[in-house]
PDB file of C-alpha atoms and ligand atoms in Angstrom:
ATOM      1  CA  UNK A   1      59.267-220.446  57.604  1.00 36.00           C
ATOM      2  CA  UNK A   2      57.020-222.164  55.090  1.00 42.00           C
ATOM      3  CA  UNK A   3      55.387-225.412  55.963  1.00 42.00           C
ATOM      4  CA  UNK A   4      56.020-226.919  52.529  1.00 50.00           C
ATOM      5  CA  UNK A   5      54.923-230.304  51.284  1.00 53.00           C
ATOM      6  CA  UNK A   6      58.130-232.292  50.923  1.00 60.00           C
ATOM      7  CA  UNK A   7      56.743-235.604  49.855  1.00 72.00           C
ATOM      8  CA  UNK A   8      54.063-236.672  47.454  1.00 75.00           C
ATOM      9  CA  UNK A   9      53.827-240.263  48.665  1.00 69.00           C
ATOM     10  CA  UNK A  10      50.344-241.577  47.976  1.00 69.00           C
ATOM     11  CA  UNK A  11      49.537-241.710  51.660  1.00 66.00           C
ATOM     12  CA  UNK A  12      51.497-238.651  52.702  1.00 69.00           C
ATOM     13  CA  UNK A  13      49.988-236.276  50.146  1.00 67.00           C
ATOM     14  CA  UNK A  14      46.910-235.059  51.896  1.00 65.00           C
ATOM     15  CA  UNK A  15      46.153-238.459  53.357  1.00 64.00           C
ATOM     16  CA  UNK A  16      42.853-239.696  52.076  1.00 63.00           C
ATOM     17  CA  UNK A  17      41.915-236.394  50.435  1.00 66.00           C
ATOM     18  CA  UNK A  18      39.966-237.367  47.310  1.00 81.00           C
ATOM     19  CA  UNK A  19      40.222-234.087  45.403  1.00 89.00           C
ATOM     20  CA  UNK A  20      43.486-232.661  44.044  1.00 92.00           C
ATOM     21  CA  UNK A  21      42.299-229.098  44.652  1.00 92.00           C
ATOM     22  CA  UNK A  22      43.482-228.738  48.286  1.00 89.00           C
ATOM     23  CA  UNK A  23      46.983-229.757  47.231  1.00 91.00           C
ATOM     24  CA  UNK A  24      46.825-227.307  44.312  1.00 94.00           C
ATOM     25  CA  UNK A  25      45.717-224.540  46.676  1.00 93.00           C
ATOM     26  CA  UNK A  26      48.527-225.351  49.118  1.00 93.00           C
ATOM     27  CA  UNK A  27      51.230-225.295  46.463  1.00 95.00           C
ATOM     28  CA  UNK A  28      49.787-222.131  44.916  1.00 96.00           C
ATOM     29  CA  UNK A  29      49.758-220.390  48.304  1.00 96.00           C
ATOM     30  CA  UNK A  30      53.390-221.368  48.845  1.00 95.00           C
ATOM     31  CA  UNK A  31      54.327-220.146  45.354  1.00 97.00           C
ATOM     32  CA  UNK A  32      52.751-216.763  46.128  1.00 97.00           C
ATOM     33  CA  UNK A  33      55.261-216.426  48.955  1.00 96.00           C
ATOM     34  CA  UNK A  34      58.339-217.658  47.108  1.00 95.00           C
ATOM     35  CA  UNK A  35      58.144-216.610  43.424  1.00 94.00           C
ATOM     36  CA  UNK A  36      59.722-213.255  42.645  1.00 92.00           C
ATOM     37  CA  UNK A  37      56.878-212.393  40.258  1.00 94.00           C
ATOM     38  CA  UNK A  38      53.758-213.825  38.667  1.00 97.00           C
ATOM     39  CA  UNK A  39      53.220-216.958  40.794  1.00 98.00           C
ATOM     40  CA  UNK A  40      49.913-217.219  38.907  1.00 98.00           C
ATOM     41  CA  UNK A  41      51.656-217.556  35.513  1.00 98.00           C
ATOM     42  CA  UNK A  42      51.032-220.761  33.598  1.00 98.00           C
ATOM     43  CA  UNK A  43      51.482-222.128  30.098  1.00 98.00           C
ATOM     44  CA  UNK A  44      48.301-222.846  28.142  1.00 98.00           C
ATOM     45  CA  UNK A  45      48.447-225.397  25.323  1.00 98.00           C
ATOM     46  CA  UNK A  46      45.725-225.403  22.672  1.00 98.00           C
ATOM     47  CA  UNK A  47      45.338-227.224  19.361  1.00 98.00           C
ATOM     48  CA  UNK A  48      43.940-225.705  16.149  1.00 97.00           C
ATOM     49  CA  UNK A  49      41.711-227.357  13.553  1.00 97.00           C
ATOM     50  CA  UNK A  50      44.733-228.694  11.633  1.00 97.00           C
ATOM     51  CA  UNK A  51      46.067-230.383  14.796  1.00 97.00           C
ATOM     52  CA  UNK A  52      48.833-227.781  15.294  1.00 98.00           C
ATOM     53  CA  UNK A  53      49.544-227.302  19.027  1.00 98.00           C
ATOM     54  CA  UNK A  54      50.301-223.822  20.335  1.00 98.00           C
ATOM     55  CA  UNK A  55      51.481-222.774  23.783  1.00 98.00           C
ATOM     56  CA  UNK A  56      51.761-219.401  25.535  1.00 98.00           C
ATOM     57  CA  UNK A  57      51.935-217.961  29.043  1.00 98.00           C
ATOM     58  CA  UNK A  58      48.831-216.569  30.786  1.00 98.00           C
ATOM     59  CA  UNK A  59      47.842-215.465  34.270  1.00 98.00           C
ATOM     60  CA  UNK A  60      45.420-217.384  36.469  1.00 98.00           C
ATOM     61  CA  UNK A  61      42.658-215.004  37.562  1.00 97.00           C
ATOM     62  CA  UNK A  62      40.553-217.272  39.711  1.00 95.00           C
ATOM     63  CA  UNK A  63      39.692-220.788  40.766  1.00 94.00           C
ATOM     64  CA  UNK A  64      35.992-221.477  40.693  1.00 80.00           C
ATOM     65  CA  UNK A  65      33.793-224.542  40.817  1.00 70.00           C
ATOM     66  CA  UNK A  66      36.909-226.659  40.573  1.00 74.00           C
ATOM     67  CA  UNK A  67      38.031-224.823  37.424  1.00 95.00           C
ATOM     68  CA  UNK A  68      40.889-222.492  36.493  1.00 98.00           C
ATOM     69  CA  UNK A  69      39.928-219.068  35.101  1.00 98.00           C
ATOM     70  CA  UNK A  70      41.864-216.888  32.667  1.00 98.00           C
ATOM     71  CA  UNK A  71      40.996-213.883  30.505  1.00 98.00           C
ATOM     72  CA  UNK A  72      41.942-212.975  26.966  1.00 98.00           C
ATOM     73  CA  UNK A  73      40.933-211.494  23.642  1.00 97.00           C
ATOM     74  CA  UNK A  74      38.282-213.654  21.987  1.00 97.00           C
ATOM     75  CA  UNK A  75      39.730-212.998  18.514  1.00 96.00           C
ATOM     76  CA  UNK A  76      43.185-214.220  19.493  1.00 96.00           C
ATOM     77  CA  UNK A  77      44.849-217.380  18.275  1.00 97.00           C
ATOM     78  CA  UNK A  78      44.261-219.199  21.563  1.00 98.00           C
ATOM     79  CA  UNK A  79      40.558-218.232  21.588  1.00 97.00           C
ATOM     80  CA  UNK A  80      40.131-219.375  17.986  1.00 97.00           C
ATOM     81  CA  UNK A  81      41.736-222.682  18.913  1.00 98.00           C
ATOM     82  CA  UNK A  82      39.504-223.065  21.973  1.00 98.00           C
ATOM     83  CA  UNK A  83      36.360-222.246  20.019  1.00 97.00           C
ATOM     84  CA  UNK A  84      37.010-225.179  17.671  1.00 97.00           C
ATOM     85  CA  UNK A  85      38.624-227.545  20.185  1.00 98.00           C
ATOM     86  CA  UNK A  86      37.688-227.175  23.832  1.00 98.00           C
ATOM     87  CA  UNK A  87      40.376-229.597  25.026  1.00 98.00           C
ATOM     88  CA  UNK A  88      43.329-227.802  26.590  1.00 98.00           C
ATOM     89  CA  UNK A  89      46.190-228.288  28.980  1.00 98.00           C
ATOM     90  CA  UNK A  90      47.885-225.871  31.351  1.00 98.00           C
ATOM     91  CA  UNK A  91      51.170-226.135  33.222  1.00 98.00           C
ATOM     92  CA  UNK A  92      52.473-224.226  36.236  1.00 98.00           C
ATOM     93  CA  UNK A  93      56.202-224.221  37.012  1.00 98.00           C
ATOM     94  CA  UNK A  94      57.373-222.696  40.264  1.00 97.00           C
ATOM     95  CA  UNK A  95      61.151-222.455  39.958  1.00 95.00           C
ATOM     96  CA  UNK A  96      61.899-221.470  43.533  1.00 93.00           C
ATOM     97  CA  UNK A  97      59.965-224.471  44.818  1.00 94.00           C
ATOM     98  CA  UNK A  98      61.103-226.822  42.029  1.00 94.00           C
ATOM     99  CA  UNK A  99      57.539-227.890  41.433  1.00 95.00           C
ATOM    100  CA  UNK A 100      55.315-228.376  38.425  1.00 97.00           C
ATOM    101  CA  UNK A 101      51.591-228.973  38.069  1.00 97.00           C
ATOM    102  CA  UNK A 102      50.168-230.202  34.760  1.00 98.00           C
ATOM    103  CA  UNK A 103      46.430-229.962  34.249  1.00 98.00           C
ATOM    104  CA  UNK A 104      44.283-231.414  31.471  1.00 98.00           C
ATOM    105  CA  UNK A 105      40.643-230.748  30.729  1.00 98.00           C
ATOM    106  CA  UNK A 106      38.087-228.876  28.661  1.00 98.00           C
ATOM    107  CA  UNK A 107      37.263-225.193  28.618  1.00 98.00           C
ATOM    108  CA  UNK A 108      34.001-223.279  28.778  1.00 97.00           C
ATOM    109  CA  UNK A 109      33.483-219.520  28.570  1.00 96.00           C
ATOM    110  CA  UNK A 110      32.767-217.645  31.792  1.00 96.00           C
ATOM    111  CA  UNK A 111      29.426-215.830  32.028  1.00 95.00           C
ATOM    112  CA  UNK A 112      29.046-212.239  30.781  1.00 97.00           C
ATOM    113  CA  UNK A 113      28.320-211.146  34.334  1.00 97.00           C
ATOM    114  CA  UNK A 114      31.500-212.747  35.614  1.00 95.00           C
ATOM    115  CA  UNK A 115      33.611-211.256  32.817  1.00 97.00           C
ATOM    116  CA  UNK A 116      32.114-207.789  33.436  1.00 98.00           C
ATOM    117  CA  UNK A 117      32.870-208.057  37.142  1.00 97.00           C
ATOM    118  CA  UNK A 118      36.469-209.065  36.551  1.00 97.00           C
ATOM    119  CA  UNK A 119      37.011-206.423  33.827  1.00 98.00           C
ATOM    120  CA  UNK A 120      35.821-203.745  36.230  1.00 98.00           C
ATOM    121  CA  UNK A 121      38.647-204.640  38.641  1.00 97.00           C
ATOM    122  CA  UNK A 122      41.359-204.029  36.027  1.00 97.00           C
ATOM    123  CA  UNK A 123      43.273-200.775  36.093  1.00 97.00           C
ATOM    124  CA  UNK A 124      42.343-198.082  33.576  1.00 98.00           C
ATOM    125  CA  UNK A 125      45.311-198.614  31.231  1.00 98.00           C
ATOM    126  CA  UNK A 126      44.672-202.353  31.078  1.00 98.00           C
ATOM    127  CA  UNK A 127      41.014-201.693  30.281  1.00 98.00           C
ATOM    128  CA  UNK A 128      41.998-199.332  27.466  1.00 98.00           C
ATOM    129  CA  UNK A 129      44.568-201.862  26.237  1.00 98.00           C
ATOM    130  CA  UNK A 130      41.847-204.493  25.962  1.00 98.00           C
ATOM    131  CA  UNK A 131      39.922-202.152  23.621  1.00 98.00           C
ATOM    132  CA  UNK A 132      42.949-201.025  21.640  1.00 97.00           C
ATOM    133  CA  UNK A 133      44.720-204.335  21.068  1.00 96.00           C
ATOM    134  CA  UNK A 134      43.708-206.463  18.105  1.00 94.00           C
ATOM    135  CA  UNK A 135      45.480-209.311  19.855  1.00 93.00           C
ATOM    136  CA  UNK A 136      47.364-211.722  17.586  1.00 91.00           C
ATOM    137  CA  UNK A 137      46.499-209.745  14.405  1.00 93.00           C
ATOM    138  CA  UNK A 138      49.331-208.361  12.288  1.00 95.00           C
ATOM    139  CA  UNK A 139      50.253-204.731  13.028  1.00 95.00           C
ATOM    140  CA  UNK A 140      51.967-202.567  10.403  1.00 95.00           C
ATOM    141  CA  UNK A 141      53.728-200.327  12.893  1.00 96.00           C
ATOM    142  CA  UNK A 142      53.612-199.682  16.631  1.00 96.00           C
ATOM    143  CA  UNK A 143      52.263-196.151  16.079  1.00 97.00           C
ATOM    144  CA  UNK A 144      49.009-197.678  14.800  1.00 96.00           C
ATOM    145  CA  UNK A 145      48.544-199.234  18.234  1.00 97.00           C
ATOM    146  CA  UNK A 146      49.457-195.948  19.969  1.00 97.00           C
ATOM    147  CA  UNK A 147      46.802-194.163  17.902  1.00 98.00           C
ATOM    148  CA  UNK A 148      44.204-196.744  18.858  1.00 97.00           C
ATOM    149  CA  UNK A 149      45.109-196.315  22.531  1.00 98.00           C
ATOM    150  CA  UNK A 150      44.702-192.533  22.258  1.00 98.00           C
ATOM    151  CA  UNK A 151      41.372-192.824  20.475  1.00 98.00           C
ATOM    152  CA  UNK A 152      39.952-195.182  23.117  1.00 98.00           C
ATOM    153  CA  UNK A 153      41.285-192.919  25.868  1.00 98.00           C
ATOM    154  CA  UNK A 154      39.361-190.076  24.235  1.00 98.00           C
ATOM    155  CA  UNK A 155      36.238-192.233  23.990  1.00 98.00           C
ATOM    156  CA  UNK A 156      36.507-193.481  27.582  1.00 98.00           C
ATOM    157  CA  UNK A 157      38.281-190.768  29.626  1.00 97.00           C
ATOM    158  CA  UNK A 158      40.041-191.753  32.838  1.00 97.00           C
ATOM    159  CA  UNK A 159      37.593-191.692  35.719  1.00 95.00           C
ATOM    160  CA  UNK A 160      34.649-192.799  33.583  1.00 95.00           C
ATOM    161  CA  UNK A 161      33.385-196.386  33.528  1.00 96.00           C
ATOM    162  CA  UNK A 162      35.113-198.320  30.769  1.00 98.00           C
ATOM    163  CA  UNK A 163      32.781-201.059  29.501  1.00 98.00           C
ATOM    164  CA  UNK A 164      34.161-204.507  28.779  1.00 98.00           C
ATOM    165  CA  UNK A 165      34.905-204.919  25.073  1.00 98.00           C
ATOM    166  CA  UNK A 166      32.650-207.536  23.456  1.00 97.00           C
ATOM    167  CA  UNK A 167      35.775-209.327  22.184  1.00 97.00           C
ATOM    168  CA  UNK A 168      37.328-209.693  25.636  1.00 98.00           C
ATOM    169  CA  UNK A 169      36.279-212.383  28.087  1.00 98.00           C
ATOM    170  CA  UNK A 170      37.348-215.371  30.109  1.00 97.00           C
ATOM    171  CA  UNK A 171      37.529-219.119  29.988  1.00 98.00           C
ATOM    172  CA  UNK A 172      37.409-221.705  32.727  1.00 97.00           C
ATOM    173  CA  UNK A 173      39.425-224.894  32.357  1.00 98.00           C
ATOM    174  CA  UNK A 174      37.549-227.756  34.009  1.00 97.00           C
ATOM    175  CA  UNK A 175      40.170-230.360  34.863  1.00 97.00           C
ATOM    176  CA  UNK A 176      39.869-234.112  34.500  1.00 96.00           C
ATOM    177  CA  UNK A 177      43.522-234.807  35.289  1.00 97.00           C
ATOM    178  CA  UNK A 178      46.074-233.044  37.541  1.00 96.00           C
ATOM    179  CA  UNK A 179      49.668-234.118  37.980  1.00 97.00           C
ATOM    180  CA  UNK A 180      51.911-232.833  40.756  1.00 96.00           C
ATOM    181  CA  UNK A 181      55.683-233.029  40.198  1.00 95.00           C
ATOM    182  CA  UNK A 182      58.170-232.498  42.958  1.00 94.00           C
ATOM    183  CA  UNK A 183      61.919-232.303  42.411  1.00 91.00           C
ATOM    184  CA  UNK A 184      64.089-234.825  44.238  1.00 87.00           C
ATOM    185  CA  UNK A 185      67.881-235.367  44.322  1.00 87.00           C
ATOM    186  CA  UNK A 186      69.493-237.331  41.459  1.00 88.00           C
ATOM    187  CA  UNK A 187      66.397-236.706  39.365  1.00 88.00           C
ATOM    188  CA  UNK A 188      64.449-239.285  41.368  1.00 88.00           C
ATOM    189  CA  UNK A 189      61.523-236.908  41.276  1.00 90.00           C
ATOM    190  CA  UNK A 190      58.086-237.598  42.662  1.00 93.00           C
ATOM    191  CA  UNK A 191      54.948-237.548  40.541  1.00 94.00           C
ATOM    192  CA  UNK A 192      51.404-237.892  41.776  1.00 94.00           C
ATOM    193  CA  UNK A 193      48.508-237.961  39.340  1.00 95.00           C
ATOM    194  CA  UNK A 194      44.780-237.513  39.995  1.00 94.00           C
ATOM    195  CA  UNK A 195      42.305-238.652  37.337  1.00 95.00           C
ATOM    196  CA  UNK A 196      38.602-237.957  37.397  1.00 94.00           C
ATOM    197  CA  UNK A 197      36.824-241.288  36.890  1.00 90.00           C
ATOM    198  CA  UNK A 198      33.493-242.181  35.288  1.00 88.00           C
ATOM    199  CA  UNK A 199      32.099-242.814  38.766  1.00 87.00           C
ATOM    200  CA  UNK A 200      32.516-239.119  39.553  1.00 88.00           C
ATOM    201  CA  UNK A 201      35.460-239.576  41.902  1.00 90.00           C
ATOM    202  CA  UNK A 202      39.102-238.607  41.703  1.00 92.00           C
ATOM    203  CA  UNK A 203      41.554-241.530  41.689  1.00 91.00           C
ATOM    204  CA  UNK A 204      45.189-240.885  42.577  1.00 91.00           C
ATOM    205  CA  UNK A 205      48.334-242.843  41.806  1.00 91.00           C
ATOM    206  CA  UNK A 206      52.095-242.391  41.587  1.00 92.00           C
ATOM    207  CA  UNK A 207      54.084-242.231  38.349  1.00 93.00           C
ATOM    208  CA  UNK A 208      57.721-243.092  37.721  1.00 94.00           C
ATOM    209  CA  UNK A 209      59.764-239.920  37.273  1.00 94.00           C
TER     210      UNK A 209
HETATM  211  C1  FMN B 301      53.798-213.992  32.237  1.00 91.57           C
HETATM  212  C2  FMN B 301      52.822-213.723  31.120  1.00 91.57           C
HETATM  213  C3  FMN B 301      51.470-213.592  31.409  1.00 91.57           C
HETATM  214  C4  FMN B 301      50.529-213.350  30.398  1.00 91.57           C
HETATM  215  N1  FMN B 301      49.203-213.292  30.712  1.00 91.57           N
HETATM  216  C5  FMN B 301      48.281-213.159  29.727  1.00 91.57           C
HETATM  217  C6  FMN B 301      46.882-213.231  30.028  1.00 91.57           C
HETATM  218  O1  FMN B 301      46.453-213.409  31.177  1.00 91.57           O
HETATM  219  N2  FMN B 301      46.008-213.083  28.988  1.00 91.57           N
HETATM  220  C7  FMN B 301      46.434-212.905  27.695  1.00 91.57           C
HETATM  221  O2  FMN B 301      45.584-212.788  26.803  1.00 91.57           O
HETATM  222  N3  FMN B 301      47.737-212.868  27.383  1.00 91.57           N
HETATM  223  C8  FMN B 301      48.689-213.000  28.359  1.00 91.57           C
HETATM  224  N4  FMN B 301      50.023-212.991  28.048  1.00 91.57           N
HETATM  225  C9  FMN B 301      50.412-212.872  26.619  1.00 91.57           C
HETATM  226  C10 FMN B 301      50.288-214.260  25.947  1.00 91.57           C
HETATM  227  O3  FMN B 301      51.388-215.089  26.311  1.00 91.57           O
HETATM  228  C11 FMN B 301      50.220-214.171  24.421  1.00 91.57           C
HETATM  229  O4  FMN B 301      51.317-213.450  23.909  1.00 91.57           O
HETATM  230  C12 FMN B 301      48.932-213.496  23.931  1.00 91.57           C
HETATM  231  O5  FMN B 301      47.826-213.812  24.744  1.00 91.57           O
HETATM  232  C13 FMN B 301      48.629-213.904  22.500  1.00 91.57           C
HETATM  233  O6  FMN B 301      48.522-215.292  22.446  1.00 91.57           O
HETATM  234  P1  FMN B 301      47.817-216.068  21.215  1.00 91.57           P
HETATM  235  O7  FMN B 301      48.281-215.389  19.948  1.00 91.57           O
HETATM  236  O8  FMN B 301      48.314-217.482  21.301  1.00 91.57           O
HETATM  237  O9  FMN B 301      46.348-215.968  21.409  1.00 91.57           O
HETATM  238  C14 FMN B 301      50.982-213.223  29.040  1.00 91.57           C
HETATM  239  C15 FMN B 301      52.338-213.355  28.764  1.00 91.57           C
HETATM  240  C16 FMN B 301      53.240-213.590  29.775  1.00 91.57           C
HETATM  241  C17 FMN B 301      54.714-213.769  29.425  1.00 91.57           C
END
């Protein structure tokens, strides 16, 4: 039986805890037990130079120094957006728990060492896929991709060390705002927001649903 957090009341939600991260970690741990797949899936919203927003699903691959880490192709649409505008927002929705967490902040690239270490943990086919995919570029036909996969498999045979492609790395989203949303009957939902203030402290308050 899960010991879930059933109320987000200002005082109830982790008492006087000043950081939102323990509550994030608690909800994430509960989601890992309840979601049928990908509890680490989240939507990432970016904005391009023209102001056009774009959103897509990604997988959270780590939480470090109070930031949220994800990996992708650095020539992709999202990476192009993030290179010109570091502001981003991510959103987790855990259906089985009827919970949502919205996070706002700015991104920075992870270090080469960190990206290498994570890439090395990926399975062989995913490593080859990272080399073969020209993510978000137009593809004439699927067989072109299949040929690229075969050629990289020939270059890096299974069992050998596959290096991380130079165009593949990670970002960390450093949050300045986190909002927890908890479903309640009759749509009288609960919302608790944490904002990082100029004084270097998190400030929390409730929002109307
Ligand atoms: C559940 C789910 C998880 C995904 N995880 C990732 C991921 O971790 N990294 C990634 O580059 N793409 C991931 N994708 C694919 C992206 O949603 C997207 O199609 C791709 O990254 C290209 O996005 P872009 O053209 O906006 O850059 C995932 C898709 C789904 C549905």
